[in-house]
Tab-separated table of C-alpha atoms in Angstrom:
chain	number	residue	atom	x	y	z
A	1384	LYS	CA	11.874	-27.252	-23.714
A	1385	ALA	CA	10.228	-23.924	-23.455
A	1386	GLY	CA	12.341	-20.838	-23.695
A	1387	VAL	CA	12.330	-17.752	-21.460
A	1388	THR	CA	8.788	-16.375	-21.068
A	1389	GLN	CA	8.156	-12.708	-20.231
A	1390	THR	CA	4.772	-11.221	-19.463
A	1391	PRO	CA	3.122	-9.049	-20.408
A	1392	ARG	CA	4.409	-8.460	-23.934
A	1393	TYR	CA	3.358	-4.780	-24.041
A	1394	LEU	CA	2.537	-2.348	-21.310
A	1395	ILE	CA	1.476	1.243	-21.314
A	1396	LYS	CA	1.685	3.353	-18.054
A	1397	THR	CA	1.659	6.984	-17.021
A	1398	ARG	CA	4.343	8.915	-15.204
A	1399	GLY	CA	4.317	8.267	-11.470
A	1400	GLN	CA	2.882	4.837	-11.642
A	1401	GLN	CA	4.656	1.700	-10.783
A	1402	VAL	CA	4.976	-1.431	-12.951
A	1403	THR	CA	5.830	-5.087	-12.331
A	1404	LEU	CA	7.276	-7.379	-15.033
A	1405	SER	CA	7.503	-11.101	-14.903
A	1406	CYS	CA	10.027	-13.662	-16.156
A	1407	SER	CA	9.965	-17.400	-16.277
A	1408	PRO	CA	13.339	-18.854	-16.939
A	1409	ILE	CA	14.141	-21.950	-18.956
A	1410	SER	CA	13.365	-24.988	-16.877
A	1411	GLY	CA	16.548	-25.882	-14.816
A	1412	HIS	CA	18.033	-22.475	-15.200
A	1413	ARG	CA	18.734	-20.891	-11.847
A	1414	SER	CA	20.079	-17.457	-12.734
A	1415	VAL	CA	17.935	-14.620	-14.061
A	1416	SER	CA	19.289	-11.344	-15.368
A	1417	TRP	CA	17.408	-8.283	-16.484
A	1418	TYR	CA	18.367	-5.834	-19.166
A	1419	GLN	CA	16.939	-2.541	-20.344
A	1420	GLN	CA	17.151	-1.875	-24.138
A	1421	THR	CA	16.603	1.590	-25.702
A	1422	PRO	CA	17.612	2.997	-29.115
A	1423	GLY	CA	19.875	5.483	-27.541
A	1424	GLN	CA	21.591	3.492	-24.786
A	1425	GLY	CA	21.440	-0.042	-26.279
A	1426	LEU	CA	21.355	-2.991	-23.904
A	1427	GLN	CA	22.214	-2.055	-20.311
A	1428	PHE	CA	22.483	-4.413	-17.390
A	1429	LEU	CA	20.018	-3.995	-14.564
A	1430	PHE	CA	20.548	-6.891	-12.192
A	1431	GLU	CA	21.093	-10.617	-11.771
A	1432	TYR	CA	19.391	-13.004	-9.375
A	1433	PHE	CA	20.484	-16.457	-8.348
A	1434	SER	CA	19.039	-18.554	-5.563
A	1435	GLU	CA	16.580	-15.784	-4.712
A	1436	THR	CA	19.428	-13.298	-3.989
A	1437	GLN	CA	20.642	-10.327	-6.025
A	1438	ARG	CA	24.111	-11.152	-7.020
A	1439	ASN	CA	25.059	-8.255	-9.221
A	1440	LYS	CA	23.638	-4.952	-9.984
A	1441	GLY	CA	24.041	-2.323	-12.779
A	1442	ASN	CA	24.043	1.311	-12.599
A	1443	PHE	CA	20.417	2.018	-12.315
A	1444	PRO	CA	18.517	4.125	-9.573
A	1445	GLY	CA	16.796	2.407	-6.594
A	1446	ARG	CA	13.455	2.896	-8.386
A	1447	PHE	CA	14.395	-0.310	-10.257
A	1448	SER	CA	14.179	-3.446	-8.078
A	1449	GLY	CA	13.625	-7.051	-8.541
A	1450	ARG	CA	13.314	-10.466	-6.874
A	1451	GLN	CA	13.463	-14.069	-7.534
A	1452	PHE	CA	11.223	-16.782	-6.235
A	1453	SER	CA	12.116	-20.404	-5.081
A	1454	ASN	CA	11.048	-21.799	-8.489
A	1455	SER	CA	13.631	-19.333	-10.211
A	1456	ARG	CA	10.839	-17.167	-11.636
A	1457	SER	CA	11.714	-13.444	-11.268
A	1458	GLU	CA	9.864	-10.103	-11.343
A	1459	MET	CA	11.263	-6.596	-11.663
A	1460	ASN	CA	9.617	-3.566	-10.496
A	1461	VAL	CA	9.904	0.068	-11.485
A	1462	SER	CA	8.365	2.639	-9.155
A	1463	THR	CA	7.570	6.304	-9.719
A	1464	LEU	CA	7.925	5.769	-13.624
A	1465	GLU	CA	9.483	8.493	-15.712
A	1466	LEU	CA	9.234	9.000	-19.454
A	1467	GLY	CA	12.808	7.884	-19.804
A	1468	ASP	CA	11.924	4.419	-18.497
A	1469	SER	CA	10.240	3.664	-21.834
A	1470	ALA	CA	12.155	0.686	-23.090
A	1471	LEU	CA	12.264	-2.938	-23.893
A	1472	TYR	CA	12.966	-4.894	-20.783
A	1473	LEU	CA	14.717	-8.264	-21.514
A	1474	CYS	CA	14.983	-11.082	-19.130
A	1475	ALA	CA	17.642	-13.718	-19.605
A	1476	SER	CA	18.329	-17.000	-17.943
A	1477	SER	CA	21.277	-19.175	-17.533
A	1478	LEU	CA	22.232	-22.295	-15.759
A	1479	ALA	CA	24.399	-20.726	-13.034
A	1480	GLN	CA	25.404	-17.499	-11.564
A	1481	GLY	CA	27.550	-15.348	-13.683
A	1482	SER	CA	27.195	-17.705	-16.524
A	1483	GLU	CA	28.284	-16.348	-19.782
A	1484	LYS	CA	25.813	-17.858	-22.103
A	1485	LEU	CA	22.462	-16.122	-21.628
A	1486	PHE	CA	19.166	-17.099	-23.146
A	1487	PHE	CA	16.779	-14.160	-23.663
A	1488	GLY	CA	13.067	-13.762	-23.665
A	1489	SER	CA	11.209	-11.548	-26.224
A	1490	GLY	CA	11.023	-8.814	-23.621
A	1491	THR	CA	8.329	-6.560	-22.340
A	1492	GLN	CA	7.872	-3.234	-24.204
A	1493	LEU	CA	7.118	-0.557	-21.653
A	1494	SER	CA	5.732	2.757	-22.774
A	1495	VAL	CA	5.501	5.528	-20.276
A	1496	LEU	CA	3.149	8.486	-21.289
B	1261	GLY	CA	34.583	4.602	-18.989
B	1262	GLU	CA	35.537	1.478	-21.055
B	1263	SER	CA	32.907	0.225	-23.521
B	1264	VAL	CA	32.219	-2.044	-26.485
B	1265	GLY	CA	31.412	-0.227	-29.635
B	1266	LEU	CA	30.547	-0.895	-33.219
B	1267	HIS	CA	32.178	0.708	-36.337
B	1268	LEU	CA	28.935	0.891	-38.434
B	1269	PRO	CA	25.314	1.242	-37.480
B	1270	THR	CA	23.922	-0.326	-40.663
B	1271	LEU	CA	25.188	-2.803	-43.250
B	1272	SER	CA	23.392	-3.772	-46.511
B	1273	VAL	CA	24.566	-6.802	-48.421
B	1274	GLN	CA	23.268	-8.790	-51.332
B	1275	GLU	CA	21.899	-12.237	-50.857
B	1276	GLY	CA	24.678	-14.771	-51.263
B	1277	ASP	CA	27.493	-12.405	-50.509
B	1278	ASN	CA	29.604	-12.622	-47.414
B	1279	SER	CA	28.898	-10.157	-44.541
B	1280	ILE	CA	31.406	-8.750	-42.100
B	1281	ILE	CA	30.386	-6.921	-38.927
B	1282	ASN	CA	33.048	-5.288	-36.821
B	1283	CYS	CA	33.261	-4.418	-33.192
B	1284	ALA	CA	35.911	-2.578	-31.204
B	1285	TYR	CA	36.472	-2.935	-27.527
B	1286	SER	CA	38.595	-0.865	-25.122
B	1287	ASN	CA	39.043	-3.156	-22.201
B	1288	SER	CA	42.257	-5.047	-22.747
B	1289	ALA	CA	41.420	-7.205	-19.767
B	1290	SER	CA	38.301	-8.566	-21.472
B	1291	ASP	CA	38.839	-12.303	-22.152
B	1292	TYR	CA	35.479	-13.424	-23.449
B	1293	PHE	CA	33.314	-12.112	-26.219
B	1294	ILE	CA	29.904	-13.092	-27.609
B	1295	TRP	CA	27.875	-12.204	-30.638
B	1296	TYR	CA	24.196	-11.986	-30.433
B	1297	LYS	CA	21.565	-11.573	-33.234
B	1298	GLN	CA	18.356	-9.763	-32.507
B	1299	GLU	CA	15.407	-10.105	-34.957
B	1300	SER	CA	12.522	-7.740	-34.860
B	1301	GLY	CA	10.123	-8.360	-32.036
B	1302	LYS	CA	12.537	-11.019	-30.392
B	1303	GLY	CA	15.233	-10.923	-27.697
B	1304	PRO	CA	18.924	-11.408	-28.588
B	1305	GLN	CA	19.833	-14.833	-29.714
B	1306	PHE	CA	23.302	-16.321	-28.973
B	1307	ILE	CA	25.370	-17.023	-32.241
B	1308	ILE	CA	28.942	-17.697	-31.301
B	1309	ASP	CA	31.557	-16.857	-28.658
B	1310	ILE	CA	35.315	-16.622	-28.396
B	1311	ARG	CA	37.785	-16.462	-25.610
B	1312	SER	CA	40.859	-14.399	-25.714
B	1313	ASN	CA	43.227	-17.293	-25.971
B	1314	MET	CA	41.875	-17.870	-29.472
B	1315	ASP	CA	42.096	-15.840	-32.678
B	1316	LYS	CA	39.380	-17.469	-34.671
B	1317	ARG	CA	36.374	-19.619	-34.094
B	1318	GLN	CA	34.079	-21.076	-36.580
B	1319	GLY	CA	30.303	-22.007	-36.337
B	1320	GLN	CA	27.724	-22.843	-39.034
B	1321	ARG	CA	28.229	-20.213	-41.686
B	1322	VAL	CA	29.683	-17.890	-39.104
B	1323	THR	CA	33.224	-17.165	-38.177
B	1324	VAL	CA	34.422	-14.744	-35.343
B	1325	LEU	CA	37.837	-13.257	-35.468
B	1326	LEU	CA	39.562	-11.695	-32.548
B	1327	ASN	CA	42.540	-9.357	-32.767
B	1328	LYS	CA	43.789	-8.516	-29.333
B	1329	THR	CA	46.572	-6.290	-30.567
B	1330	VAL	CA	44.124	-3.728	-31.914
B	1331	LYS	CA	41.124	-4.757	-29.706
B	1332	HIS	CA	38.889	-5.590	-32.440
B	1333	LEU	CA	36.646	-8.497	-33.278
B	1334	SER	CA	34.577	-9.286	-36.311
B	1335	LEU	CA	31.700	-11.530	-37.245
B	1336	GLN	CA	31.789	-13.069	-40.752
B	1337	ILE	CA	28.610	-14.530	-42.173
B	1338	ALA	CA	29.042	-16.675	-45.373
B	1339	ALA	CA	26.523	-16.670	-48.118
B	1340	THR	CA	24.222	-14.237	-46.347
B	1341	GLN	CA	20.656	-15.184	-46.580
B	1342	PRO	CA	17.366	-13.067	-46.079
B	1343	GLY	CA	16.945	-14.781	-42.587
B	1344	ASP	CA	20.198	-13.113	-41.524
B	1345	SER	CA	18.571	-9.687	-41.635
B	1346	ALA	CA	18.704	-8.540	-37.952
B	1347	VAL	CA	20.672	-6.389	-35.542
B	1348	TYR	CA	23.900	-7.926	-34.455
B	1349	PHE	CA	25.552	-7.191	-31.031
B	1350	CYS	CA	28.956	-7.892	-29.770
B	1351	ALA	CA	29.241	-8.203	-25.984
B	1352	GLU	CA	32.118	-8.692	-23.586
B	1353	ILE	CA	32.175	-9.862	-19.871
B	1354	GLN	CA	32.491	-7.014	-17.651
B	1355	GLY	CA	32.479	-7.912	-14.013
B	1356	ASN	CA	29.697	-10.606	-13.813
B	1357	ALA	CA	27.542	-8.956	-16.536
B	1358	LEU	CA	27.607	-8.794	-20.313
B	1359	ASN	CA	28.393	-5.310	-21.714
B	1360	PHE	CA	26.815	-4.964	-25.086
B	1361	GLY	CA	27.667	-2.747	-28.051
B	1362	LYS	CA	25.203	-0.475	-29.728
B	1363	GLY	CA	24.458	-2.982	-32.587
B	1364	THR	CA	24.741	-3.257	-36.237
B	1365	SER	CA	21.737	-3.575	-38.422
B	1366	LEU	CA	22.336	-6.116	-41.272
B	1367	LEU	CA	19.937	-5.784	-44.272
B	1368	VAL	CA	19.996	-8.499	-46.805
B	1369	THR	CA	18.802	-7.438	-50.300
B	1370	PRO	CA	17.697	-9.914	-52.990
C-alpha cells in the first residue's frame, strides 16, 4: 500500500507569489491534515479536511487555505508569500476525522526568497 | 498558552546503550500522547502511543512511561542502534489536532 505522497518535493518562490502544494493520502484514508514545520516553531497544525470539508483549523492567517477533492486528495495554497512562510509543509492522512494516528508524507520544502 | 515541551534538544548515546527521551506537558486534561520519529528528509513516523489511563506501554524495543502527577512522559529505547538516530517528538491531542513538542535530536555513536 502506497504511503502519503506529496508533490512537489522542493519549491522555490519569491515574496508575493502564491503556491499550491498537493497531497495524496493513503488509499482508503478520508482525512487529510496539514502541518507546517520550521526550526523555530516546530510542527504547527494548519487545518484538517474530511469529506471535502474543512473540519478543524489552526492559528494561521487567511493566506493559508486548502481544499479536498472527492477522491480525498488535498491541496493547500499560500497566497502573497512572505519570507517567514519558508518551511517544510507536511501532509498527514488518517482513516477518519479527528483520528489520532496520523501517517505523514515526506513533505514539501518551500523556500521563499 | 498550554504546550508540550521537551527537556533536552539533543541526546548522544553509544550504540547498544539505552536511550531516554523526556517530554513535559502542561495541559492536565490531555488524555492521549504519541511519540513520533522523524529521520532526515522524511516525515514523522508513528512509534508508540499511550492513553492517560495507563502508566506504561511497551512496543518493540520502545517503552513509553506516563507520569500524570508531574505531567511528564518519556520514551525509552532499548539497545539503541544507528538507525535510531533521528528527531523524536512527543505530541498530545489538543482539540482535534495534534500539538507537537519541539523535538529531541538523538545521535547514536559507534
